[in-house]
Amino acid sequence: MPELFKTPFEKSSEGDEFGNMVSTISQIREFFKMGDEITPFLTELFAFLKDLMPLMTEVNQSLHLSTDKLPAASTSISKATTTTEAATFQVMDKLEDITGKLTRLMDKQGDQEMDLIQSIQDDIMETMDTLQFQDIAAQQLEHANRILEAIFNRFSSLFESLDRVRMTSKFGQAILEALREENAGENFEKHSADFHEVTKDIIRNDNVSQDDIDQLFNS
Amino acid sequence: MIDKTVLYVDDSPTMRRIIQNALNRIGITNTVEAENGKDALEKLAGIDPGMIITDWNMPEMNGEEFVRTVRENEQYKKVPILMVTTRGMKDDVMTAIKLGVNGYVVKPFTVDVLKAKISDIIS
């Protein structure tokens, strides 16, 4: 092509630079165009996160409280097994005792009474067999116990991870600070008290004997 | 019913007592009890077992491991085994059969059922 018909920018490297500049401006314009589209979405997202913060804080607190209760629940389940086992043994002792007495009674009775006594003894043995429920219930409780322990372990590791984030990342610390400010007015102690009230141990504590209770009444 | 010793294995004291009582009513009085698979293996060494009745869910060594160990032992591999357990799923029964268990009773059982299963096994 003759030199005369070339555009001024095609004539030199300056033209190349200008072309690049136009391209860059075009890209920036596209970026801002995308920004215009994305801004409402980001605004929505921030508003959503702001609404979510109190909820997340409450969830976090509730999880902590629930997790703290899990070992106690697990111990209660284990105690239930021990208690029912002891009670079942007492019932068995009584039943065997009655069977023994009936056997002695048999020796002194006629045939008619013998049949009746035998029938009573059979009923007693059947009653004894039904006490298998104690073992079955104990195994079901044991299963529930294992689930509680697994949940406790999972939450414990989750909280450890969260604590690590808070300690090591500025982002985590900033979020925590924001949460504190956002929820400064929330009455979490009230929620905590309600939770304790609902989940408190209502079963008699074995550490207090009947004598201790009597002494308390007499003092 | 059985001349040799019957070994019954269950971690629950309640169940051990009920099984013992049931065996006596069936007419089996030569019995030895064990708390789990590990304990049962130790007890086996001191007896001539005619039959083993075992639970499945037990601490230390469960019924599955115990039966497998017994079946791998040349001395005890032909001893009849009855599994008495709360596990009543089909898969559980299949597993027990594959392990080499001869009979399977789901808790709660009645003496009649226990007696029938023992008769089946020893015959």
mmCIF file of C-alpha atoms in Angstrom:
data_model
loop_
_atom_site.group_PDB
_atom_site.id
_atom_site.type_symbol
_atom_site.label_atom_id
_atom_site.label_comp_id
_atom_site.label_asym_id
_atom_site.label_seq_id
_atom_site.Cartn_x
_atom_site.Cartn_y
_atom_site.Cartn_z
ATOM 1 C CA MET A 1 0.000 0.000 0.000
ATOM 2 C CA PRO A 2 1.358 3.480 -0.819
ATOM 3 C CA GLU A 3 2.517 5.510 2.185
ATOM 4 C CA LEU A 4 -0.045 8.194 1.354
ATOM 5 C CA PHE A 5 -3.099 5.997 2.032
ATOM 6 C CA LYS A 6 -2.063 4.789 5.445
ATOM 7 C CA THR A 7 -3.778 6.352 8.497
ATOM 8 C CA PRO A 8 -1.483 8.375 10.733
ATOM 9 C CA PHE A 9 -1.663 5.659 13.419
ATOM 10 C CA GLU A 10 -0.668 2.979 11.058
ATOM 11 C CA LYS A 11 2.408 4.879 10.209
ATOM 12 C CA SER A 12 4.144 4.554 13.546
ATOM 13 C CA SER A 13 4.346 2.610 16.829
ATOM 14 C CA GLU A 14 2.379 5.456 18.427
ATOM 15 C CA GLY A 15 -0.583 4.207 16.451
ATOM 16 C CA ASP A 16 -0.233 0.770 18.010
ATOM 17 C CA GLU A 17 -0.216 2.297 21.506
ATOM 18 C CA PHE A 18 -3.358 4.262 20.773
ATOM 19 C CA GLY A 19 -5.059 1.122 19.539
ATOM 20 C CA ASN A 20 -4.155 -0.632 22.766
ATOM 21 C CA MET A 21 -5.464 2.298 24.773
ATOM 22 C CA VAL A 22 -8.806 2.198 22.952
ATOM 23 C CA SER A 23 -9.028 -1.513 23.600
ATOM 24 C CA THR A 24 -8.295 -1.038 27.301
ATOM 25 C CA ILE A 25 -10.897 1.743 27.607
ATOM 26 C CA SER A 26 -13.371 -0.513 25.911
ATOM 27 C CA GLN A 27 -12.598 -3.274 28.406
ATOM 28 C CA ILE A 28 -12.974 -0.883 31.342
ATOM 29 C CA ARG A 29 -16.298 0.294 29.959
ATOM 30 C CA GLU A 30 -17.445 -3.336 29.712
ATOM 31 C CA PHE A 31 -16.282 -3.935 33.279
ATOM 32 C CA PHE A 32 -18.295 -1.005 34.594
ATOM 33 C CA LYS A 33 -21.263 -2.156 32.589
ATOM 34 C CA MET A 34 -20.979 -5.548 34.320
ATOM 35 C CA GLY A 35 -20.491 -3.703 37.617
ATOM 36 C CA ASP A 36 -23.780 -1.890 37.094
ATOM 37 C CA GLU A 37 -25.477 -5.225 36.669
ATOM 38 C CA ILE A 38 -23.747 -6.841 39.621
ATOM 39 C CA THR A 39 -24.166 -3.994 42.125
ATOM 40 C CA PRO A 40 -27.856 -4.677 42.904
ATOM 41 C CA PHE A 41 -27.008 -8.327 43.439
ATOM 42 C CA LEU A 42 -24.152 -7.476 45.821
ATOM 43 C CA THR A 43 -26.387 -5.021 47.699
ATOM 44 C CA GLU A 44 -28.963 -7.773 48.093
ATOM 45 C CA LEU A 45 -26.281 -10.188 49.220
ATOM 46 C CA PHE A 46 -24.955 -7.806 51.876
ATOM 47 C CA ALA A 47 -28.492 -7.104 53.113
ATOM 48 C CA PHE A 48 -29.097 -10.853 53.321
ATOM 49 C CA LEU A 49 -25.849 -11.412 55.247
ATOM 50 C CA LYS A 50 -26.755 -8.581 57.610
ATOM 51 C CA ASP A 51 -30.110 -10.230 58.321
ATOM 52 C CA LEU A 52 -28.407 -13.563 58.695
ATOM 53 C CA MET A 53 -25.842 -12.429 61.266
ATOM 54 C CA PRO A 54 -28.144 -12.384 64.348
ATOM 55 C CA LEU A 55 -29.558 -15.729 63.317
ATOM 56 C CA MET A 56 -26.104 -17.236 62.861
ATOM 57 C CA THR A 57 -25.011 -15.926 66.234
ATOM 58 C CA GLU A 58 -28.048 -17.449 67.891
ATOM 59 C CA VAL A 59 -27.515 -20.740 66.073
ATOM 60 C CA ASN A 60 -23.910 -20.722 67.172
ATOM 61 C CA GLN A 61 -24.874 -20.069 70.790
ATOM 62 C CA SER A 62 -27.567 -22.738 70.701
ATOM 63 C CA LEU A 63 -25.166 -25.259 69.241
ATOM 64 C CA HIS A 64 -22.629 -24.513 71.947
ATOM 65 C CA LEU A 65 -25.265 -24.934 74.658
ATOM 66 C CA SER A 66 -26.632 -28.117 73.118
ATOM 67 C CA THR A 67 -23.176 -29.581 72.732
ATOM 68 C CA ASP A 68 -22.336 -28.809 76.347
ATOM 69 C CA LYS A 69 -25.426 -30.802 77.370
ATOM 70 C CA LEU A 70 -24.549 -33.893 75.342
ATOM 71 C CA PRO A 71 -22.130 -35.526 77.830
ATOM 72 C CA ALA A 72 -24.740 -35.112 80.595
ATOM 73 C CA ALA A 73 -27.407 -36.684 78.378
ATOM 74 C CA SER A 74 -25.049 -39.547 77.613
ATOM 75 C CA THR A 75 -24.382 -40.129 81.318
ATOM 76 C CA SER A 76 -28.136 -40.100 82.037
ATOM 77 C CA ILE A 77 -28.676 -42.785 79.418
ATOM 78 C CA SER A 78 -25.943 -44.969 80.925
ATOM 79 C CA LYS A 79 -27.456 -44.489 84.384
ATOM 80 C CA ALA A 80 -30.883 -45.510 83.055
ATOM 81 C CA THR A 81 -29.428 -48.845 81.945
ATOM 82 C CA THR A 82 -27.762 -49.469 85.311
ATOM 83 C CA THR A 83 -30.928 -48.517 87.216
ATOM 84 C CA THR A 84 -33.285 -50.688 85.163
ATOM 85 C CA GLU A 85 -30.836 -53.587 85.337
ATOM 86 C CA ALA A 86 -30.744 -53.428 89.135
ATOM 87 C CA ALA A 87 -34.552 -53.141 89.318
ATOM 88 C CA THR A 88 -34.999 -56.078 86.949
ATOM 89 C CA PHE A 89 -32.722 -58.196 89.133
ATOM 90 C CA GLN A 90 -34.830 -57.318 92.180
ATOM 91 C CA VAL A 91 -37.984 -58.403 90.350
ATOM 92 C CA MET A 92 -36.274 -61.650 89.297
ATOM 93 C CA ASP A 93 -35.186 -62.343 92.869
ATOM 94 C CA LYS A 94 -38.769 -61.915 94.054
ATOM 95 C CA LEU A 95 -40.168 -64.114 91.296
ATOM 96 C CA GLU A 96 -37.682 -66.878 92.051
ATOM 97 C CA ASP A 97 -38.486 -66.556 95.713
ATOM 98 C CA ILE A 98 -42.222 -66.969 95.011
ATOM 99 C CA THR A 99 -41.532 -69.965 92.752
ATOM 100 C CA GLY A 100 -39.528 -71.587 95.520
ATOM 101 C CA LYS A 101 -42.335 -71.060 98.028
ATOM 102 C CA LEU A 102 -44.869 -72.498 95.581
ATOM 103 C CA THR A 103 -42.690 -75.573 95.077
ATOM 104 C CA ARG A 104 -42.634 -76.149 98.845
ATOM 105 C CA LEU A 105 -46.404 -75.635 98.926
ATOM 106 C CA MET A 106 -46.875 -78.273 96.224
ATOM 107 C CA ASP A 107 -45.610 -80.994 98.558
ATOM 108 C CA LYS A 108 -48.437 -80.305 100.994
ATOM 109 C CA GLN A 109 -51.332 -80.068 98.530
ATOM 110 C CA GLY A 110 -53.608 -82.430 96.635
ATOM 111 C CA ASP A 111 -53.676 -82.927 92.852
ATOM 112 C CA GLN A 112 -56.173 -80.131 92.217
ATOM 113 C CA GLU A 113 -54.062 -77.571 94.030
ATOM 114 C CA MET A 114 -50.927 -78.965 92.377
ATOM 115 C CA ASP A 115 -52.288 -78.046 88.943
ATOM 116 C CA LEU A 116 -53.135 -74.562 90.122
ATOM 117 C CA ILE A 117 -49.705 -74.061 91.681
ATOM 118 C CA GLN A 118 -48.026 -75.364 88.534
ATOM 119 C CA SER A 119 -50.073 -72.910 86.496
ATOM 120 C CA ILE A 120 -48.997 -70.040 88.775
ATOM 121 C CA GLN A 121 -45.369 -71.102 88.441
ATOM 122 C CA ASP A 122 -45.660 -71.109 84.653
ATOM 123 C CA ASP A 123 -47.116 -67.608 84.766
ATOM 124 C CA ILE A 124 -44.219 -66.491 86.933
ATOM 125 C CA MET A 125 -41.709 -67.947 84.484
ATOM 126 C CA GLU A 126 -43.425 -66.185 81.619
ATOM 127 C CA THR A 127 -43.244 -62.946 83.582
ATOM 128 C CA MET A 128 -39.539 -63.597 84.054
ATOM 129 C CA ASP A 129 -39.092 -64.049 80.305
ATOM 130 C CA THR A 130 -40.775 -60.735 79.576
ATOM 131 C CA LEU A 131 -38.021 -59.015 81.557
ATOM 132 C CA GLN A 132 -35.911 -59.369 78.417
ATOM 133 C CA PHE A 133 -37.298 -55.942 77.596
ATOM 134 C CA GLN A 134 -34.652 -54.525 79.962
ATOM 135 C CA ASP A 135 -31.789 -55.745 77.764
ATOM 136 C CA ILE A 136 -33.573 -54.695 74.584
ATOM 137 C CA ALA A 137 -34.268 -51.214 75.963
ATOM 138 C CA ALA A 138 -30.661 -51.008 77.179
ATOM 139 C CA GLN A 139 -29.381 -51.771 73.690
ATOM 140 C CA GLN A 140 -31.661 -49.119 72.196
ATOM 141 C CA LEU A 141 -30.391 -46.610 74.749
ATOM 142 C CA GLU A 142 -26.829 -47.623 73.977
ATOM 143 C CA HIS A 143 -27.504 -46.910 70.318
ATOM 144 C CA ALA A 144 -28.915 -43.462 71.173
ATOM 145 C CA ASN A 145 -25.856 -42.907 73.338
ATOM 146 C CA ARG A 146 -23.498 -43.681 70.476
ATOM 147 C CA ILE A 147 -25.369 -41.200 68.268
ATOM 148 C CA LEU A 148 -25.076 -38.498 70.953
ATOM 149 C CA GLU A 149 -21.355 -39.141 71.321
ATOM 150 C CA ALA A 150 -20.879 -38.949 67.548
ATOM 151 C CA ILE A 151 -22.783 -35.634 67.386
ATOM 152 C CA PHE A 152 -20.753 -34.291 70.300
ATOM 153 C CA ASN A 153 -17.481 -35.214 68.604
ATOM 154 C CA ARG A 154 -18.582 -33.643 65.310
ATOM 155 C CA PHE A 155 -19.602 -30.377 66.958
ATOM 156 C CA SER A 156 -16.446 -30.291 69.042
ATOM 157 C CA SER A 157 -14.286 -30.532 65.937
ATOM 158 C CA LEU A 158 -16.480 -27.935 64.204
ATOM 159 C CA PHE A 159 -16.004 -25.471 67.054
ATOM 160 C CA GLU A 160 -12.277 -26.128 67.054
ATOM 161 C CA SER A 161 -12.183 -25.278 63.349
ATOM 162 C CA LEU A 162 -14.190 -22.086 63.895
ATOM 163 C CA ASP A 163 -11.897 -21.003 66.704
ATOM 164 C CA ARG A 164 -8.902 -21.607 64.464
ATOM 165 C CA VAL A 165 -10.426 -19.350 61.796
ATOM 166 C CA ARG A 166 -11.046 -16.605 64.323
ATOM 167 C CA MET A 167 -7.529 -16.814 65.667
ATOM 168 C CA THR A 168 -5.644 -16.963 62.409
ATOM 169 C CA SER A 169 -7.591 -14.981 59.844
ATOM 170 C CA LYS A 170 -8.223 -11.249 59.869
ATOM 171 C CA PHE A 171 -11.351 -11.913 57.880
ATOM 172 C CA GLY A 172 -12.690 -14.234 60.582
ATOM 173 C CA GLN A 173 -11.874 -11.714 63.305
ATOM 174 C CA ALA A 174 -13.581 -8.941 61.316
ATOM 175 C CA ILE A 175 -16.733 -11.051 60.914
ATOM 176 C CA LEU A 176 -16.749 -11.851 64.614
ATOM 177 C CA GLU A 177 -16.389 -8.155 65.448
ATOM 178 C CA ALA A 178 -19.223 -7.301 63.069
ATOM 179 C CA LEU A 179 -21.407 -9.955 64.680
ATOM 180 C CA ARG A 180 -20.722 -8.539 68.129
ATOM 181 C CA GLU A 181 -21.657 -5.031 67.037
ATOM 182 C CA GLU A 182 -24.707 -6.206 65.150
ATOM 183 C CA ASN A 183 -26.062 -8.195 68.094
ATOM 184 C CA ALA A 184 -25.101 -5.886 70.912
ATOM 185 C CA GLY A 185 -28.756 -5.465 71.896
ATOM 186 C CA GLU A 186 -29.755 -9.137 71.723
ATOM 187 C CA ASN A 187 -30.599 -10.842 75.002
ATOM 188 C CA PHE A 188 -28.750 -14.111 74.572
ATOM 189 C CA GLU A 189 -28.579 -14.722 78.301
ATOM 190 C CA LYS A 190 -32.369 -15.009 78.306
ATOM 191 C CA HIS A 191 -32.217 -17.597 75.491
ATOM 192 C CA SER A 192 -29.506 -19.447 77.413
ATOM 193 C CA ALA A 193 -31.574 -19.511 80.615
ATOM 194 C CA ASP A 194 -34.596 -20.817 78.713
ATOM 195 C CA PHE A 195 -32.494 -23.578 77.209
ATOM 196 C CA HIS A 196 -31.094 -24.600 80.596
ATOM 197 C CA GLU A 197 -34.594 -24.643 82.063
ATOM 198 C CA VAL A 198 -35.867 -26.979 79.357
ATOM 199 C CA THR A 199 -32.903 -29.348 79.453
ATOM 200 C CA LYS A 200 -32.068 -29.380 83.174
ATOM 201 C CA ASP A 201 -31.683 -32.738 84.882
ATOM 202 C CA ILE A 202 -35.045 -33.586 86.446
ATOM 203 C CA ILE A 203 -34.037 -37.119 87.447
ATOM 204 C CA ARG A 204 -33.013 -37.758 91.049
ATOM 205 C CA ASN A 205 -29.301 -37.401 91.448
ATOM 206 C CA ASP A 206 -27.744 -40.496 92.987
ATOM 207 C CA ASN A 207 -25.248 -38.439 94.945
ATOM 208 C CA VAL A 208 -28.017 -37.488 97.384
ATOM 209 C CA SER A 209 -29.165 -40.372 99.559
ATOM 210 C CA GLN A 210 -32.545 -40.653 101.270
ATOM 211 C CA ASP A 211 -30.785 -39.961 104.589
ATOM 212 C CA ASP A 212 -29.384 -36.743 103.155
ATOM 213 C CA ILE A 213 -32.856 -35.707 102.033
ATOM 214 C CA ASP A 214 -34.357 -36.525 105.449
ATOM 215 C CA GLN A 215 -31.641 -34.515 107.146
ATOM 216 C CA LEU A 216 -32.395 -31.569 104.893
ATOM 217 C CA PHE A 217 -36.065 -31.750 105.865
ATOM 218 C CA ASN A 218 -35.247 -31.975 109.571
ATOM 219 C CA SER A 219 -32.728 -29.147 109.598
ATOM 220 C CA MET B 1 -31.209 -82.903 76.079
ATOM 221 C CA ILE B 2 -27.490 -82.174 75.830
ATOM 222 C CA ASP B 3 -24.942 -84.103 77.858
ATOM 223 C CA LYS B 4 -22.069 -81.742 77.214
ATOM 224 C CA THR B 5 -21.723 -78.229 78.556
ATOM 225 C CA VAL B 6 -23.736 -75.401 77.035
ATOM 226 C CA LEU B 7 -21.835 -72.113 76.912
ATOM 227 C CA TYR B 8 -24.017 -69.014 76.738
ATOM 228 C CA VAL B 9 -22.549 -65.614 76.007
ATOM 229 C CA ASP B 10 -24.272 -62.290 76.683
ATOM 230 C CA ASP B 11 -23.011 -58.993 78.080
ATOM 231 C CA SER B 12 -26.341 -58.296 79.816
ATOM 232 C CA PRO B 13 -26.602 -59.826 83.295
ATOM 233 C CA THR B 14 -30.399 -59.784 82.886
ATOM 234 C CA MET B 15 -30.221 -61.830 79.705
ATOM 235 C CA ARG B 16 -27.706 -64.271 81.158
ATOM 236 C CA ARG B 17 -30.059 -64.919 84.044
ATOM 237 C CA ILE B 18 -33.066 -65.327 81.737
ATOM 238 C CA ILE B 19 -31.174 -67.705 79.454
ATOM 239 C CA GLN B 20 -29.912 -69.697 82.432
ATOM 240 C CA ASN B 21 -33.474 -69.918 83.772
ATOM 241 C CA ALA B 22 -34.835 -70.938 80.377
ATOM 242 C CA LEU B 23 -32.158 -73.614 79.911
ATOM 243 C CA ASN B 24 -32.951 -75.081 83.326
ATOM 244 C CA ARG B 25 -36.632 -75.291 82.418
ATOM 245 C CA ILE B 26 -35.725 -77.069 79.197
ATOM 246 C CA GLY B 27 -33.684 -79.524 81.246
ATOM 247 C CA ILE B 28 -30.201 -78.225 80.482
ATOM 248 C CA THR B 29 -28.313 -77.718 83.719
ATOM 249 C CA ASN B 30 -24.692 -78.219 82.655
ATOM 250 C CA THR B 31 -23.984 -74.625 81.675
ATOM 251 C CA VAL B 32 -21.234 -72.030 81.705
ATOM 252 C CA GLU B 33 -21.772 -68.303 81.149
ATOM 253 C CA ALA B 34 -19.533 -65.647 79.583
ATOM 254 C CA GLU B 35 -19.832 -61.850 79.315
ATOM 255 C CA ASN B 36 -18.478 -61.379 75.799
ATOM 256 C CA GLY B 37 -16.619 -63.144 73.005
ATOM 257 C CA LYS B 38 -13.221 -62.741 74.590
ATOM 258 C CA ASP B 39 -14.421 -64.110 77.901
ATOM 259 C CA ALA B 40 -16.172 -66.964 76.055
ATOM 260 C CA LEU B 41 -12.965 -67.996 74.276
ATOM 261 C CA GLU B 42 -11.222 -68.234 77.633
ATOM 262 C CA LYS B 43 -14.106 -70.248 79.107
ATOM 263 C CA LEU B 44 -14.143 -72.587 76.090
ATOM 264 C CA ALA B 45 -10.634 -73.716 76.884
ATOM 265 C CA GLY B 46 -11.805 -75.257 80.146
ATOM 266 C CA ILE B 47 -14.914 -77.124 78.965
ATOM 267 C CA ASP B 48 -16.136 -79.705 76.476
ATOM 268 C CA PRO B 49 -18.838 -77.648 74.736
ATOM 269 C CA GLY B 50 -21.970 -79.325 73.398
ATOM 270 C CA MET B 51 -23.451 -76.080 72.175
ATOM 271 C CA ILE B 52 -22.829 -72.322 72.222
ATOM 272 C CA ILE B 53 -25.572 -69.713 72.605
ATOM 273 C CA THR B 54 -24.306 -66.236 71.846
ATOM 274 C CA ASP B 55 -25.493 -62.643 71.646
ATOM 275 C CA TRP B 56 -24.284 -60.390 68.811
ATOM 276 C CA ASN B 57 -23.837 -56.891 70.247
ATOM 277 C CA MET B 58 -21.233 -57.136 72.969
ATOM 278 C CA PRO B 59 -18.206 -55.093 74.079
ATOM 279 C CA GLU B 60 -14.598 -56.364 73.874
ATOM 280 C CA MET B 61 -15.412 -59.022 71.263
ATOM 281 C CA ASN B 62 -18.843 -59.121 69.618
ATOM 282 C CA GLY B 63 -20.755 -62.202 68.529
ATOM 283 C CA GLU B 64 -19.673 -61.907 64.916
ATOM 284 C CA GLU B 65 -15.962 -61.926 65.769
ATOM 285 C CA PHE B 66 -16.498 -64.650 68.343
ATOM 286 C CA VAL B 67 -18.296 -66.988 65.939
ATOM 287 C CA ARG B 68 -15.658 -66.374 63.266
ATOM 288 C CA THR B 69 -12.886 -67.203 65.733
ATOM 289 C CA VAL B 70 -14.680 -70.355 66.895
ATOM 290 C CA ARG B 71 -15.279 -71.527 63.335
ATOM 291 C CA GLU B 72 -11.609 -71.004 62.466
ATOM 292 C CA ASN B 73 -10.564 -73.170 65.402
ATOM 293 C CA GLU B 74 -10.129 -76.816 64.460
ATOM 294 C CA GLN B 75 -11.212 -78.003 67.896
ATOM 295 C CA TYR B 76 -14.504 -76.064 68.039
ATOM 296 C CA LYS B 77 -15.444 -75.570 64.408
ATOM 297 C CA LYS B 78 -18.222 -78.195 64.565
ATOM 298 C CA VAL B 79 -19.770 -77.085 67.845
ATOM 299 C CA PRO B 80 -23.415 -76.023 67.195
ATOM 300 C CA ILE B 81 -23.947 -72.288 67.629
ATOM 301 C CA LEU B 82 -27.268 -70.562 68.308
ATOM 302 C CA MET B 83 -27.307 -66.787 68.011
ATOM 303 C CA VAL B 84 -29.788 -64.990 70.289
ATOM 304 C CA THR B 85 -29.840 -61.299 69.491
ATOM 305 C CA THR B 86 -31.916 -58.115 69.107
ATOM 306 C CA ARG B 87 -30.644 -57.789 65.533
ATOM 307 C CA GLY B 88 -33.517 -58.915 63.379
ATOM 308 C CA MET B 89 -32.656 -57.562 59.941
ATOM 309 C CA LYS B 90 -32.450 -59.966 57.063
ATOM 310 C CA ASP B 91 -28.876 -58.891 56.329
ATOM 311 C CA ASP B 92 -27.902 -59.746 59.897
ATOM 312 C CA VAL B 93 -29.339 -63.229 59.604
ATOM 313 C CA MET B 94 -27.556 -63.692 56.285
ATOM 314 C CA THR B 95 -24.281 -62.603 57.814
ATOM 315 C CA ALA B 96 -24.781 -65.046 60.677
ATOM 316 C CA ILE B 97 -25.477 -67.891 58.286
ATOM 317 C CA LYS B 98 -22.335 -67.082 56.303
ATOM 318 C CA LEU B 99 -20.359 -67.063 59.535
ATOM 319 C CA GLY B 100 -21.497 -70.604 60.203
ATOM 320 C CA VAL B 101 -24.181 -70.076 62.840
ATOM 321 C CA ASN B 102 -26.593 -73.029 63.083
ATOM 322 C CA GLY B 103 -29.637 -71.234 64.499
ATOM 323 C CA TYR B 104 -30.865 -67.686 65.048
ATOM 324 C CA VAL B 105 -33.378 -66.346 67.559
ATOM 325 C CA VAL B 106 -34.433 -62.694 67.807
ATOM 326 C CA LYS B 107 -34.992 -61.247 71.290
ATOM 327 C CA PRO B 108 -37.377 -61.273 73.031
ATOM 328 C CA PHE B 109 -37.727 -65.037 72.792
ATOM 329 C CA THR B 110 -39.997 -67.510 74.516
ATOM 330 C CA VAL B 111 -38.787 -70.696 76.156
ATOM 331 C CA ASP B 112 -40.727 -72.713 73.584
ATOM 332 C CA VAL B 113 -38.876 -71.025 70.720
ATOM 333 C CA LEU B 114 -35.530 -71.472 72.436
ATOM 334 C CA LYS B 115 -36.281 -75.134 73.092
ATOM 335 C CA ALA B 116 -37.358 -75.711 69.481
ATOM 336 C CA LYS B 117 -34.214 -74.075 68.087
ATOM 337 C CA ILE B 118 -31.942 -76.030 70.416
ATOM 338 C CA SER B 119 -33.695 -79.256 69.390
ATOM 339 C CA ASP B 120 -33.272 -78.366 65.710
ATOM 340 C CA ILE B 121 -29.592 -77.677 66.139
ATOM 341 C CA ILE B 122 -28.625 -80.711 68.133
ATOM 342 C CA SER B 123 -30.650 -83.060 65.976
#
